[in-house]
XYZ file of C-alpha atoms in Angstrom:
770
model
C -10.061 18.276 2.965
C -10.536 18.765 -0.775
C -13.612 17.344 -2.475
C -13.716 17.664 -6.251
C -14.542 14.153 -7.419
C -18.096 13.025 -8.098
C -19.611 10.418 -5.808
C -20.241 7.165 -7.653
C -20.118 3.705 -6.122
C -18.020 2.086 -8.882
C -16.340 5.031 -10.598
C -13.960 7.857 -9.801
C -15.055 10.815 -11.923
C -13.359 14.167 -12.446
C -15.179 16.818 -14.451
C -13.336 19.895 -15.676
C -9.605 20.408 -16.122
C -7.764 22.247 -13.334
C -3.943 22.351 -13.617
C -3.666 23.128 -9.898
C -5.031 19.724 -8.953
C -3.312 17.776 -11.732
C -0.750 16.055 -9.514
C -3.469 14.949 -7.115
C -5.491 13.533 -10.008
C -2.423 11.802 -11.409
C -2.174 9.935 -8.104
C -5.863 9.102 -7.838
C -6.169 7.878 -11.447
C -3.074 5.671 -11.232
C -3.172 2.227 -12.830
C -1.305 -0.961 -11.981
C -1.529 -4.730 -12.095
C 0.743 -5.931 -9.309
C 3.800 -6.140 -11.530
C 3.939 -2.672 -13.071
C 2.047 0.565 -12.840
C 1.992 4.264 -13.497
C 0.510 7.519 -12.395
C -2.506 8.873 -14.234
C -0.386 10.947 -16.603
C -1.618 12.300 -19.909
C -0.503 10.295 -22.926
C -0.075 13.461 -25.016
C 2.328 16.310 -24.332
C 1.875 18.475 -21.253
C 4.593 21.068 -20.690
C 3.493 22.447 -17.309
C 3.767 20.954 -13.808
C 3.273 17.213 -13.678
C 4.861 14.151 -12.071
C 5.358 11.609 -14.820
C 5.863 8.201 -13.270
C 6.049 4.619 -14.555
C 7.308 1.880 -12.244
C 8.211 -1.808 -12.420
C 8.090 -3.954 -9.298
C 11.341 -5.544 -8.164
C 13.560 -3.110 -10.088
C 15.521 -0.820 -7.767
C 18.117 1.932 -7.924
C 20.736 2.535 -5.223
C 20.519 6.273 -4.662
C 23.473 7.650 -2.716
C 22.415 8.681 0.779
C 22.464 12.361 1.607
C 22.904 13.245 5.287
C 24.287 16.309 7.030
C 26.692 14.224 9.079
C 27.568 10.581 9.248
C 26.841 8.123 12.016
C 27.821 4.499 12.321
C 25.041 2.310 11.045
C 23.710 4.760 8.480
C 23.138 3.157 5.066
C 25.283 4.301 2.168
C 22.394 4.073 -0.274
C 18.653 4.677 -0.289
C 16.943 2.076 -2.445
C 14.314 3.411 -4.835
C 12.039 1.948 -7.472
C 13.202 4.165 -10.347
C 10.964 6.020 -12.728
C 11.027 3.666 -15.699
C 11.024 4.640 -19.375
C 7.662 6.151 -20.264
C 5.889 3.440 -22.246
C 2.514 5.201 -22.547
C 3.316 8.333 -24.527
C 1.405 9.357 -27.655
C 2.005 12.685 -29.375
C -0.845 14.210 -31.398
C 0.259 16.357 -34.362
C -1.616 18.329 -36.950
C 0.023 19.756 -40.059
C 1.657 22.620 -38.180
C 0.642 22.161 -34.504
C 1.195 19.663 -31.718
C -1.334 19.040 -28.969
C -0.122 20.369 -25.636
C -2.780 20.514 -22.933
C -0.821 23.235 -21.195
C -1.099 25.479 -24.271
C -4.352 24.461 -25.943
C -7.763 25.480 -24.621
C -9.574 22.625 -22.895
C -13.284 23.225 -23.499
C -14.639 20.008 -22.025
C -12.810 17.470 -19.861
C -13.931 14.325 -18.068
C -12.001 11.369 -16.846
C -13.388 8.262 -15.225
C -11.749 5.346 -13.464
C -13.959 2.278 -13.716
C -12.997 0.285 -10.632
C -15.200 -2.690 -11.442
C -13.365 -3.380 -14.715
C -10.019 -1.659 -14.129
C -10.199 0.743 -17.081
C -9.340 4.441 -17.163
C -11.343 6.640 -19.556
C -10.710 10.234 -20.586
C -12.797 12.469 -22.860
C -12.018 16.045 -23.799
C -12.650 18.658 -26.426
C -9.645 20.870 -27.133
C -8.911 23.842 -29.355
C -5.489 24.804 -30.680
C -4.103 28.360 -30.743
C -4.972 28.391 -34.463
C -8.581 27.413 -33.814
C -8.411 23.722 -34.717
C -10.842 21.777 -32.578
C -10.606 18.064 -31.743
C -12.462 15.621 -29.536
C -10.286 12.985 -27.880
C -11.296 9.738 -26.214
C -8.706 7.610 -24.345
C -8.965 4.158 -22.754
C -6.017 2.905 -20.722
C -5.526 -0.591 -19.266
C -2.715 -2.268 -17.391
C -3.619 -5.865 -18.058
C -4.387 -7.987 -14.996
C -4.460 -11.095 -17.196
C -1.114 -10.556 -18.936
C 0.862 -8.543 -16.445
C 3.587 -7.379 -18.821
C 1.104 -5.499 -21.005
C -0.059 -1.904 -21.051
C -2.852 -1.206 -23.542
C -4.130 2.147 -24.832
C -6.923 3.005 -27.236
C -6.537 6.627 -28.333
C -9.205 8.107 -30.607
C -9.149 11.607 -32.140
C -12.260 12.990 -33.834
C -12.015 16.143 -35.912
C -14.571 18.776 -35.003
C -13.534 21.452 -37.495
C -10.073 20.423 -38.697
C -9.288 19.358 -42.239
C -5.864 17.916 -42.950
C -3.545 15.229 -41.641
C -3.618 14.003 -38.058
C -0.485 12.146 -37.005
C -0.442 9.966 -33.904
C 2.997 9.179 -32.526
C 3.255 6.191 -30.168
C 6.640 6.296 -28.468
C 8.807 5.051 -25.609
C 10.941 7.663 -23.870
C 13.950 6.564 -21.820
C 15.020 10.113 -20.942
C 13.181 10.250 -17.623
C 13.970 11.876 -14.289
C 13.232 11.005 -10.672
C 12.193 14.066 -8.710
C 13.269 12.669 -5.359
C 16.726 11.591 -6.459
C 19.175 12.817 -3.829
C 21.648 14.141 -6.382
C 19.452 14.644 -9.469
C 21.033 11.624 -11.111
C 19.597 9.831 -14.101
C 18.901 6.274 -13.042
C 19.082 4.407 -16.357
C 21.732 3.545 -18.901
C 20.063 3.069 -22.282
C 21.697 -0.012 -23.784
C 19.816 0.121 -27.057
C 16.952 2.043 -28.635
C 15.721 0.683 -31.944
C 12.763 0.989 -34.308
C 12.025 -1.782 -36.796
C 9.269 -2.102 -39.393
C 6.589 -3.306 -36.980
C 7.939 -2.613 -33.499
C 10.121 -0.320 -31.435
C 11.875 -0.900 -28.124
C 14.188 0.534 -25.502
C 16.540 -1.743 -23.601
C 17.825 -0.184 -20.371
C 19.860 -1.043 -17.300
C 19.649 0.551 -13.865
C 22.854 2.387 -12.977
C 24.930 0.720 -10.236
C 22.636 -2.320 -10.478
C 22.336 -5.427 -12.647
C 18.595 -5.005 -13.195
C 17.465 -4.487 -16.757
C 14.184 -4.032 -18.553
C 12.944 -3.713 -22.103
C 9.879 -1.762 -23.193
C 8.552 -2.684 -26.628
C 5.593 -1.354 -28.597
C 3.488 -2.282 -31.576
C 0.377 -0.522 -32.793
C -2.624 -0.444 -35.104
C -4.009 2.683 -36.796
C -7.625 3.014 -37.903
C -9.560 5.736 -39.704
C -13.320 5.594 -39.241
C -12.882 2.025 -38.027
C -10.850 0.758 -40.978
C -7.102 -0.026 -40.952
C -4.747 2.618 -42.298
C -1.938 1.095 -44.304
C -0.130 4.201 -45.425
C 3.529 5.037 -44.900
C 4.775 5.355 -41.359
C 7.796 7.305 -40.160
C 10.233 5.545 -37.873
C 11.501 7.472 -34.835
C 14.822 6.316 -33.484
C 16.888 8.499 -31.197
C 19.349 7.749 -28.414
C 16.602 7.542 -25.783
C 13.387 7.734 -27.797
C 11.825 5.227 -30.168
C 8.468 4.924 -31.883
C 6.489 5.699 -35.000
C 4.594 8.546 -36.581
C 1.524 7.325 -38.423
C -1.342 9.408 -39.666
C -4.359 9.878 -41.870
C -6.114 12.716 -43.656
C -9.384 13.750 -42.043
C -12.255 16.155 -42.458
C -14.705 17.256 -39.769
C -16.488 14.222 -38.320
C -13.720 11.752 -39.177
C -11.940 9.863 -36.430
C -8.449 8.352 -36.202
C -7.836 5.615 -33.647
C -4.489 4.312 -32.401
C -4.278 1.006 -30.534
C -0.968 0.917 -28.692
C 0.308 -2.372 -27.271
C 3.274 -2.033 -24.912
C 5.134 -4.956 -23.326
C 7.431 -4.314 -20.352
C 9.664 -7.194 -19.275
C 12.487 -7.263 -16.761
C 15.325 -9.439 -15.569
C 13.256 -10.296 -12.510
C 11.504 -12.865 -14.706
C 13.559 -13.199 -17.893
C 17.116 -13.923 -18.979
C 18.818 -10.645 -19.885
C 20.140 -12.231 -23.063
C 16.557 -12.719 -24.280
C 15.013 -9.604 -22.798
C 14.560 -7.734 -26.084
C 13.315 -10.833 -27.851
C 10.732 -11.491 -25.116
C 9.399 -7.933 -25.006
C 9.019 -7.746 -28.783
C 7.358 -11.174 -28.852
C 4.783 -10.185 -26.222
C 4.019 -6.857 -27.905
C 3.527 -8.567 -31.269
C 1.343 -11.283 -29.744
C -0.784 -8.649 -28.060
C -1.450 -6.958 -31.393
C -2.311 -10.316 -32.920
C -4.724 -11.226 -30.098
C -6.342 -7.823 -30.435
C -7.832 -5.202 -28.187
C -11.215 -6.824 -27.561
C -9.873 -10.216 -26.484
C -7.186 -8.683 -24.267
C -9.757 -6.427 -22.634
C -12.120 -9.298 -21.986
C -9.395 -11.346 -20.284
C -8.510 -8.325 -18.138
C -12.149 -7.791 -17.141
C -12.489 -11.437 -16.192
C -9.657 -11.181 -13.646
C -11.269 -8.155 -12.037
C -14.615 -9.939 -11.911
C -13.005 -12.865 -10.092
C -11.458 -10.481 -7.563
C -14.705 -8.634 -6.878
C -16.704 -11.861 -6.622
C -14.915 -12.703 -3.367
C -13.684 -9.368 -2.008
C -16.506 -6.915 -2.642
C -17.829 -4.999 0.340
C -21.358 -3.630 0.008
C -22.461 -0.592 2.018
C -26.109 0.327 1.521
C -27.274 3.891 2.087
C -23.890 5.638 1.966
C -22.506 6.181 -1.561
C -19.404 8.061 -0.308
C -18.381 5.205 1.956
C -19.165 2.666 -0.791
C -17.034 4.547 -3.311
C -14.197 4.838 -0.821
C -14.031 1.158 0.106
C -14.198 0.136 -3.569
C -11.368 2.541 -4.366
C -9.175 1.161 -1.587
C -9.705 -2.499 -2.475
C -9.138 -1.662 -6.142
C -5.840 0.097 -5.439
C -4.607 -2.706 -3.172
C -5.081 -5.325 -5.881
C -3.561 -3.017 -8.496
C -0.465 -2.760 -6.321
C 0.020 -6.347 -5.192
C -1.138 -9.757 -6.396
C 0.852 -11.896 -3.962
C 2.299 -14.307 -6.519
C 5.990 -13.597 -5.949
C 7.703 -13.614 -2.509
C 10.409 -11.327 -3.908
C 7.887 -8.497 -4.158
C 6.171 -6.507 -1.450
C 3.938 -3.449 -1.252
C 5.420 0.016 -1.358
C 3.696 2.574 0.843
C 2.714 4.467 -2.319
C 2.426 1.426 -4.562
C 2.868 2.517 -8.179
C 1.372 5.966 -7.569
C 4.283 8.211 -6.574
C 7.914 8.555 -5.596
C 7.653 9.237 -1.857
C 9.240 6.510 0.289
C 11.026 5.214 -2.799
C 8.624 2.349 -3.438
C 10.085 0.521 -0.445
C 8.544 -1.832 2.096
C 7.695 -0.586 5.581
C 5.984 -2.060 8.642
C 2.661 -0.856 7.178
C 2.544 -4.132 5.233
C 2.411 -6.312 8.335
C 0.128 -3.936 10.242
C -2.505 -3.447 7.538
C -2.021 -5.609 4.458
C -1.271 -8.941 6.126
C -4.598 -9.086 8.015
C -6.494 -7.779 4.982
C -5.160 -10.387 2.565
C -5.245 -13.080 5.243
C -8.954 -12.594 5.867
C -10.094 -11.635 2.367
C -8.224 -14.031 0.072
C -7.656 -17.821 0.236
C -4.521 -17.747 -1.896
C -0.944 -17.843 -0.608
C -0.646 -14.058 -0.642
C 0.213 -13.684 3.043
C 2.566 -16.638 3.041
C 4.520 -14.904 0.287
C 4.565 -11.665 2.292
C 5.976 -13.583 5.248
C 8.516 -15.365 3.042
C 9.654 -11.938 1.834
C 10.724 -11.158 5.414
C 12.093 -14.654 6.020
C 14.288 -14.468 2.939
C 15.660 -11.148 4.179
C 16.506 -12.452 7.659
C 20.281 -12.523 6.939
C 20.101 -8.818 6.052
C 18.116 -8.100 9.228
C 20.861 -9.796 11.247
C 23.440 -7.748 9.355
C 21.495 -4.557 10.133
C 21.615 -5.387 13.835
C 25.335 -6.197 13.665
C 26.020 -2.722 12.285
C 24.498 -1.331 15.474
C 26.545 -3.600 17.744
C 24.173 -6.514 18.316
C 25.523 -10.053 18.278
C 24.639 -13.744 18.325
C 22.198 -13.670 15.418
C 20.037 -10.822 16.740
C 17.935 -9.278 13.974
C 16.610 -5.759 13.474
C 14.288 -5.594 10.509
C 14.648 -2.357 8.534
C 12.229 0.522 8.713
C 12.496 1.059 4.953
C 13.854 -1.493 2.503
C 13.644 -3.268 -0.810
C 16.266 -5.988 -0.366
C 16.342 -6.317 3.427
C 19.030 -3.715 4.029
C 18.015 -0.599 5.929
C 17.903 2.453 3.702
C 16.211 4.956 6.014
C 18.546 7.719 7.135
C 16.847 9.739 9.854
C 18.434 8.757 13.166
C 15.242 8.957 15.229
C 13.637 6.428 12.882
C 16.567 4.334 11.654
C 18.023 3.612 15.071
C 15.128 4.185 17.458
C 11.793 3.140 15.931
C 12.563 -0.444 16.804
C 8.992 -1.513 17.565
C 8.852 -2.416 13.867
C 10.497 -5.714 14.796
C 7.457 -6.820 16.747
C 4.949 -6.424 13.938
C 6.935 -9.050 11.980
C 6.434 -11.466 14.868
C 2.784 -10.441 15.183
C 2.177 -11.216 11.494
C 3.648 -14.712 11.867
C 1.329 -15.374 14.803
C -1.707 -13.994 12.940
C -1.025 -16.235 9.961
C -0.807 -19.257 12.240
C -4.014 -18.409 14.122
C -6.102 -17.460 11.086
C -5.100 -20.412 8.908
C -4.947 -22.960 11.704
C -1.659 -24.208 10.218
C 1.531 -24.421 12.292
C 3.774 -25.688 9.506
C 4.907 -22.213 8.439
C 6.098 -21.198 11.875
C 7.957 -24.498 12.245
C 9.656 -24.354 8.867
C 10.352 -20.632 8.563
C 8.832 -18.429 11.224
C 10.660 -19.758 14.256
C 14.033 -18.643 12.877
C 12.670 -15.106 12.554
C 11.112 -15.136 16.028
C 14.338 -16.318 17.670
C 16.395 -13.657 15.890
C 13.981 -10.879 16.893
C 13.840 -12.105 20.503
C 17.628 -12.097 20.652
C 17.517 -8.456 19.602
C 15.181 -7.590 22.463
C 17.215 -9.549 24.992
C 20.190 -7.309 24.130
C 18.293 -4.049 23.640
C 16.688 -3.918 27.092
C 18.455 -2.472 30.138
C 17.931 -3.449 33.749
C 17.119 -0.428 35.898
C 18.566 -0.703 39.384
C 16.244 2.079 40.511
C 13.084 0.409 39.224
C 14.346 -3.154 39.577
C 12.735 -3.742 36.194
C 13.748 -3.971 32.576
C 13.448 -0.785 30.536
C 13.837 0.324 26.925
C 15.677 3.617 26.594
C 16.106 5.985 23.666
C 13.293 4.797 21.426
C 10.737 6.298 19.062
C 7.285 4.785 19.365
C 4.614 4.705 16.664
C 3.978 8.372 17.470
C 6.809 9.812 15.412
C 6.158 13.271 16.893
C 8.080 12.009 19.953
C 11.716 10.985 19.527
C 14.361 9.503 21.817
C 11.975 8.760 24.674
C 12.292 6.240 27.479
C 9.857 3.404 28.005
C 7.347 3.935 25.259
C 4.481 1.771 26.496
C 3.681 0.268 23.103
C 7.297 -0.691 22.409
C 7.737 -2.256 25.848
C 4.415 -4.079 25.731
C 4.850 -5.470 22.225
C 8.387 -6.582 23.133
C 6.893 -8.690 25.943
C 4.274 -10.181 23.600
C 6.951 -11.023 21.050
C 9.045 -12.869 23.635
C 5.989 -14.741 24.912
C 5.003 -15.906 21.429
C 8.540 -16.985 20.626
C 8.685 -19.168 23.742
C 5.241 -20.582 22.902
C 6.220 -21.479 19.332
C 9.530 -22.964 20.443
C 7.570 -25.389 22.615
C 5.050 -26.132 19.876
C 7.707 -26.786 17.252
C 9.817 -28.950 19.553
C 6.798 -31.105 20.330
C 5.019 -31.246 16.970
C 7.899 -30.853 14.494
C 11.023 -32.265 16.187
C 12.996 -32.469 12.935
C 12.282 -28.830 12.083
C 13.104 -27.832 15.643
C 16.463 -29.610 15.444
C 17.182 -27.956 12.089
C 16.316 -24.514 13.467
C 18.558 -25.041 16.509
C 21.381 -26.111 14.229
C 21.008 -23.158 11.866
C 20.566 -20.505 14.564
C 22.710 -21.988 17.317
C 19.687 -21.681 19.594
C 19.797 -23.197 23.063
C 16.746 -23.494 25.273
C 18.601 -21.781 28.115
C 18.219 -18.486 26.200
C 14.539 -18.461 27.094
C 15.332 -18.103 30.803
C 16.509 -14.534 30.208
C 13.553 -13.879 27.896
C 11.147 -15.027 30.591
C 12.829 -12.771 33.118
C 12.307 -9.805 30.780
C 8.652 -10.788 30.391
C 8.183 -10.970 34.157
C 10.040 -7.743 34.951
C 9.325 -5.389 32.027
C 8.447 -1.865 33.110
C 5.136 -0.686 31.641
C 4.442 2.959 32.526
C 0.930 3.822 33.634
C -1.028 6.390 35.601
C -3.100 4.499 38.129
C -5.135 7.539 39.155
C -6.508 8.025 35.632
C -6.386 4.341 34.802
C -4.359 4.858 31.625
C -1.110 3.556 30.212
C 1.478 6.286 29.652
C 2.661 6.757 26.105
C 6.121 7.168 27.574
C 7.758 8.429 30.709
C 7.209 12.174 31.119
C 4.208 12.415 28.800
C 2.024 13.897 31.536
C 4.580 16.710 32.031
C 3.418 18.241 28.759
C 0.704 20.858 28.368
C -2.216 18.513 27.764
C -4.199 20.422 25.163
C -6.533 18.727 22.709
C -6.482 18.877 18.926
C -9.479 21.223 18.968
C -7.186 23.949 20.345
C -5.159 24.042 17.103
C -6.426 26.555 14.500
C -7.599 24.869 11.310
C -5.117 26.890 9.237
C -2.246 25.280 11.179
C -3.199 21.730 10.223
C -1.524 19.448 9.348
C 1.003 20.663 11.929
C 3.879 18.929 10.130
C 3.361 21.434 7.296
C 3.153 24.497 9.570
C 4.985 24.005 12.877
C 8.682 23.763 13.646
C 9.959 20.347 14.639
C 10.885 21.711 18.058
C 7.312 22.838 18.658
C 5.933 19.486 17.563
C 8.275 17.540 19.848
C 7.380 19.636 22.896
C 3.644 19.375 22.302
C 1.366 16.639 23.581
C -0.037 16.020 20.117
C 0.198 12.538 18.690
C 0.810 11.822 15.015
C -0.840 8.409 15.024
C -2.122 5.693 17.348
C 0.508 4.648 19.872
C -0.864 3.312 23.153
C -4.111 2.694 21.302
C -2.265 0.679 18.655
C -1.269 -1.801 21.353
C -4.852 -2.011 22.560
C -5.980 -2.694 18.993
C -3.424 -5.405 18.230
C -3.594 -7.180 21.611
C -7.319 -6.618 22.183
C -7.771 -9.928 24.004
C -5.753 -8.553 26.951
C -7.918 -5.514 27.715
C -11.467 -5.141 28.949
C -13.830 -2.579 27.474
C -13.480 -0.077 30.313
C -9.675 -0.044 30.041
C -9.967 0.611 26.324
C -12.544 3.329 26.951
C -10.375 5.223 29.459
C -7.321 5.160 27.229
C -9.340 6.040 24.126
C -10.938 9.051 25.768
C -7.549 10.294 26.952
C -5.494 9.790 23.781
C -7.925 10.173 20.889
C -8.609 13.895 21.525
C -4.847 14.502 21.350
C -4.293 12.500 18.163
C -3.815 14.446 14.936
C -4.224 11.489 12.557
C -1.461 12.906 10.377
C -0.467 9.378 9.472
C -2.598 7.147 7.288
C -2.055 4.331 9.818
C -4.076 6.102 12.496
C -7.789 6.684 11.694
C -8.692 3.042 11.085
C -7.196 1.926 14.417
C -9.175 4.573 16.299
C -12.311 3.684 14.344
C -12.032 0.036 15.369
C -11.527 0.919 19.036
C -14.426 3.398 18.998
C -16.637 0.611 17.631
C -15.462 -1.761 20.347
C -16.485 0.627 23.108
C -19.860 1.264 21.489
C -19.256 4.777 20.137
C -20.702 4.039 16.723
C -20.858 7.536 15.275
C -17.301 8.332 16.358
C -16.262 5.060 14.734
C -18.099 6.088 11.576
C -16.434 9.510 11.373
C -12.986 7.947 11.742
C -13.881 5.183 9.277
C -14.884 7.751 6.680
C -11.585 9.570 7.185
C -9.643 6.314 6.790
C -11.697 5.294 3.757
C -11.605 8.601 1.874
C -8.189 9.773 3.071
C -6.913 10.119 -0.498
C -10.131 10.786 -2.385
C -10.789 13.815 -0.166
C -7.090 14.554 0.527
C -7.490 14.982 4.279
C -3.775 15.582 4.898
C -3.040 17.711 1.823
C -0.519 15.249 0.390
C -2.250 13.104 -2.215
C -0.185 14.833 -4.922
C 2.743 12.748 -3.625
C 0.910 9.471 -4.240
C -1.744 7.338 -2.575
C -1.514 5.679 0.847
C -1.711 2.156 -0.548
C -0.650 0.049 2.424
C -2.987 1.793 4.865
C -5.964 1.417 2.503
C -6.401 -2.061 3.934
C -7.276 -0.367 7.219
C -10.650 0.779 5.895
C -11.595 -2.860 5.211
C -10.389 -3.825 8.690
C -12.482 -1.013 10.178
C -15.585 -2.720 8.795
C -14.661 -6.307 9.661
C -12.825 -5.782 12.968
C -14.652 -2.570 13.864
C -18.336 -2.493 12.930
C -18.667 -6.297 12.671
C -16.310 -6.645 15.669
C -14.691 -9.789 14.345
C -12.371 -11.252 16.966
C -10.597 -14.526 17.594
C -11.459 -15.787 21.054
C -10.235 -18.738 23.122
C -9.688 -21.991 21.253
C -9.487 -19.936 18.032
C -13.242 -19.389 17.884
C -14.453 -16.759 15.423
C -16.644 -14.155 17.147
C -18.838 -11.320 15.851
C -20.665 -8.614 17.829
C -21.892 -6.378 14.984
C -22.970 -2.771 15.197
C -24.037 -0.532 12.310
C -23.839 3.235 11.733
C -27.164 5.045 11.719
C -26.592 6.245 8.153
C -26.297 2.717 6.732
C -29.212 0.451 5.960
C -26.922 -2.587 5.648
C -23.366 -3.729 4.987
C -21.889 -7.045 3.930
C -18.482 -8.605 3.272
C -16.772 -11.893 2.575
C -14.001 -13.345 4.703
C -11.958 -16.519 5.106
C -11.106 -18.306 8.319
C -9.747 -21.765 9.009
C -10.201 -22.914 5.418
C -13.803 -21.687 5.213
C -15.381 -18.771 3.374
C -18.310 -16.912 4.884
C -20.433 -13.916 3.965
C -21.621 -11.629 6.742
C -24.520 -9.204 6.257
C -25.625 -6.751 8.918
C -28.765 -4.619 8.793
C -30.292 -2.281 11.347
C -32.301 -5.216 12.706
C -30.469 -8.474 12.075
C -27.272 -10.351 11.173
C -26.943 -13.094 8.570
C -23.895 -15.342 8.240
C -23.679 -17.693 5.275
C -21.097 -20.495 4.969
C -20.137 -20.402 1.292
C -17.099 -22.716 1.284
C -16.262 -25.436 3.794
C -18.323 -28.101 5.503
C -18.709 -26.708 9.002
C -17.569 -23.764 11.108
C -18.180 -22.780 14.712
C -19.028 -19.105 15.127
C -19.785 -17.094 18.245
C -22.407 -14.416 17.637
C -22.377 -12.006 20.555
C -21.969 -14.569 23.360
C -23.660 -17.610 21.865
C -21.899 -20.301 19.829
C -23.485 -21.604 16.606
C -22.391 -24.219 14.103
C -22.537 -23.091 10.485
C -23.167 -25.792 7.882
C -22.369 -25.763 4.171
C -24.895 -23.922 2.049
C -26.943 -22.809 5.045
C -27.203 -19.456 6.751
C -27.452 -18.286 10.314
C -29.806 -15.397 10.982
C -30.138 -13.598 14.281
C -31.501 -10.361 15.651
C -28.971 -7.584 16.216
C -28.355 -6.683 19.846
C-alpha cells in the first residue's frame, strides 16, 4: 500500500514532484468524458519515464496475436484501443531554453483533481539550468457537455525572466503503444495541416477503416489582454500547431487557451471528418472558455445531484467513493450501445481497452440502481448486438446449433484473449451475461427487454451449456471438466462449484423466461423461435442438467468445494505469506501459485453473493470463514464481494476493512499496479458494498425491496440515492436510526428489517436501527 495523496473529500491532491511515482499519478489524475479520455500527462515536454496516453472510445486496432504455439480457436488479432494522437501538448520555450520537467528544477509542485466539477489543476514553480524561474498554472477539462472537446488553460508567470515566452500548442500523431505485440505504429497519418487559425491531423487506424481528426484553435493573452502578434505555423508529417509568444518581464503572465476537437468515424462521415473537427474547434473558441466551463460544470452537478454518496466521519472513505463514482462517469455515459467500459477505462493500456465480464458483474448493478436513464439497456444491447460473434466464437471451439460463448476480452464481440486457461476454460463468463439480463428485468419491473432481445441470448448460452456438460457414469450426474473458475490461480480443474452452480441458475432462468415470453409476448416468442430455430423440447435436456448437476461440497465442514481436489492442498492462510512476497503474482512462480491453496479472488463466495436468496446466513458464514482467510484479493473484483458478505453475516468491522480496500484500491495502490491504469469497472463494487453490504439492500419474494442496515463504528452516518421499479429513494443510516425518503414516484413498498412499509411521495419513513 502506498499513501502519498492528501485526504480531501472532493479533491485528489498531490504535493511535491516525485518522478518515481509519475506513472501512478498519471493514472490517478486521468480525465475523460465517456467518449474520449487521457492519462494525467504533462502538457509540456518531459523526457524521462512516462506513459503518454490519449484514447477515443469505439476506435480499435487489430494487433497481431503473439503466442508461443498455435491452437485451434485462438484469435489471430488482439483488439486494442490505440493510443491516439496527442491533442493536449503545449511546449514552453524561452529565448534559448525549452521547459523540460525532467531537466529543470521543480521547486514547488501541486496538482489537484476537483471531482465535484471535473477539472484538473496543476501549479508549479520551475527553474531552468540557466536560472530562469517561472510559475505555471494549468487547468485541464474534457468537456462533459460537448464530448468532442478537450480544453486547456495554460498560464506562465515570469518570476525573474525577461524576454520572450513562446507557447506552442500542438497535435502529435507520432505516438507509440507500449503494449503493442510487435512494436507497430497503429496510425497512418492521412494529412497534417496548419492554416491561419487552426491546425489538424487526420489519421486512420492501420488494418482498420476507423479514422479520426484532431483539430486545435487557440487564444493567447498577456496580462489578460489578447496578443495579436505574428504566429509561426508548425506543419510536419506528423506534427501540427503554432508557436505564439509575447515579451515579458518579471511579474508578467502569458496565458494560452487551447481548444481541441476530436471527432471520429464512429459519429461522422469520413468525407467530412476534417471539416467537422475544425468547425467544432472554431466554435469552441468563439463560445469561449468561461461558457464552455460552465456547461461542463452543470453536467457534473446533475450527476452528483442523484448519485452522490455521503459518508460522515470518515474522510478517507468519502474521498474514495467520490473518486470511484467520478471515474465511472468519466469512462462511460451509457448513450451509445456500441460502446462499453474497458477495465482500465481511458487510464492505461492494460487489457487493451476491451470489455470483460467485469461490466456485467459490477457496472450493470451500479448503473441499474443509481441512474434512471437507459444506461444498462445499452450495455445489454452491446452484448445482444454481438450475439452472432458469440455464436461464431463457440463454433470455432466445436459447438453447434447456435450455441454461444461470449468472449473473455473483446471490443467487437470476437474473442481476442490468447491465454488458453482463460480463452477456452474460463467459461463461467457466459452466465454473468444471463444474470445481467435477469437483474435488469427484476430491477426495472419490465419484461419487454427479455422478450424482444434477451431471450435470444439466454437460449444461445443455454445451448452452450447443454453441449459443454458431460454425464459422469461414476457419479450418475452431470459434470463440467477442464474449466477455470473465477479464481484464476487455479486452471484446468474439474467441477468448479461456482461454474456448475451458475450454469444451473442460467438454465433455470432461461426456462422461466421462455414460459413468460410465450405467455405474455406470443408474437415475440414466435419470432425468437423462428430466428433461433428453438424448439421447446430442448428444455427437457436443460431440466435434466438442472436436476442432476454435480455440486461438490464437504458435508463435514458444511462448505461448498471450490473444485474437486481443493482439500488435497496444504490449507494455509494468507497470514502465512511474508509481506515482502505479496502480491504473489509478482513474486512467485506460476507453478507455485497453482499448487497453493491461495485464491486470487472470490470464487465460491461470488456465487453466494450473486445468488444470495438461495443461502441462509449460517451457510454463508461457514463458507466465508473457510475461504476468506485464503483469499489474496489480488483482483479488483474481490474485496467488495467479501465486504458485502461480511456485512450480511454481521461482521461489520471486517466488512469495513474490505470496503476500504475496495474503495481505495487505486488511491492507495494496494496491489502495486496503479501505474498500469485504474480499475474502472470494479470501482462500482465500492458503491455496491455500501448499498448491498452495509445497507443490505436485497430483492425478496414478489420483488419487494428490503433493507437491513448496519453501520461501521467509525461512521456517524451514510446516505445514498437509488432507483427501483421506476421510483427514486434516498436512504440515510445513522448509528441510531434509518430514514428512507421517496423522492420520485407515487408509492413504493419497502421492507425494513422484517416489516413492510408503504412509502408515499414526498414523505419519509424513519425507524430505529436494530
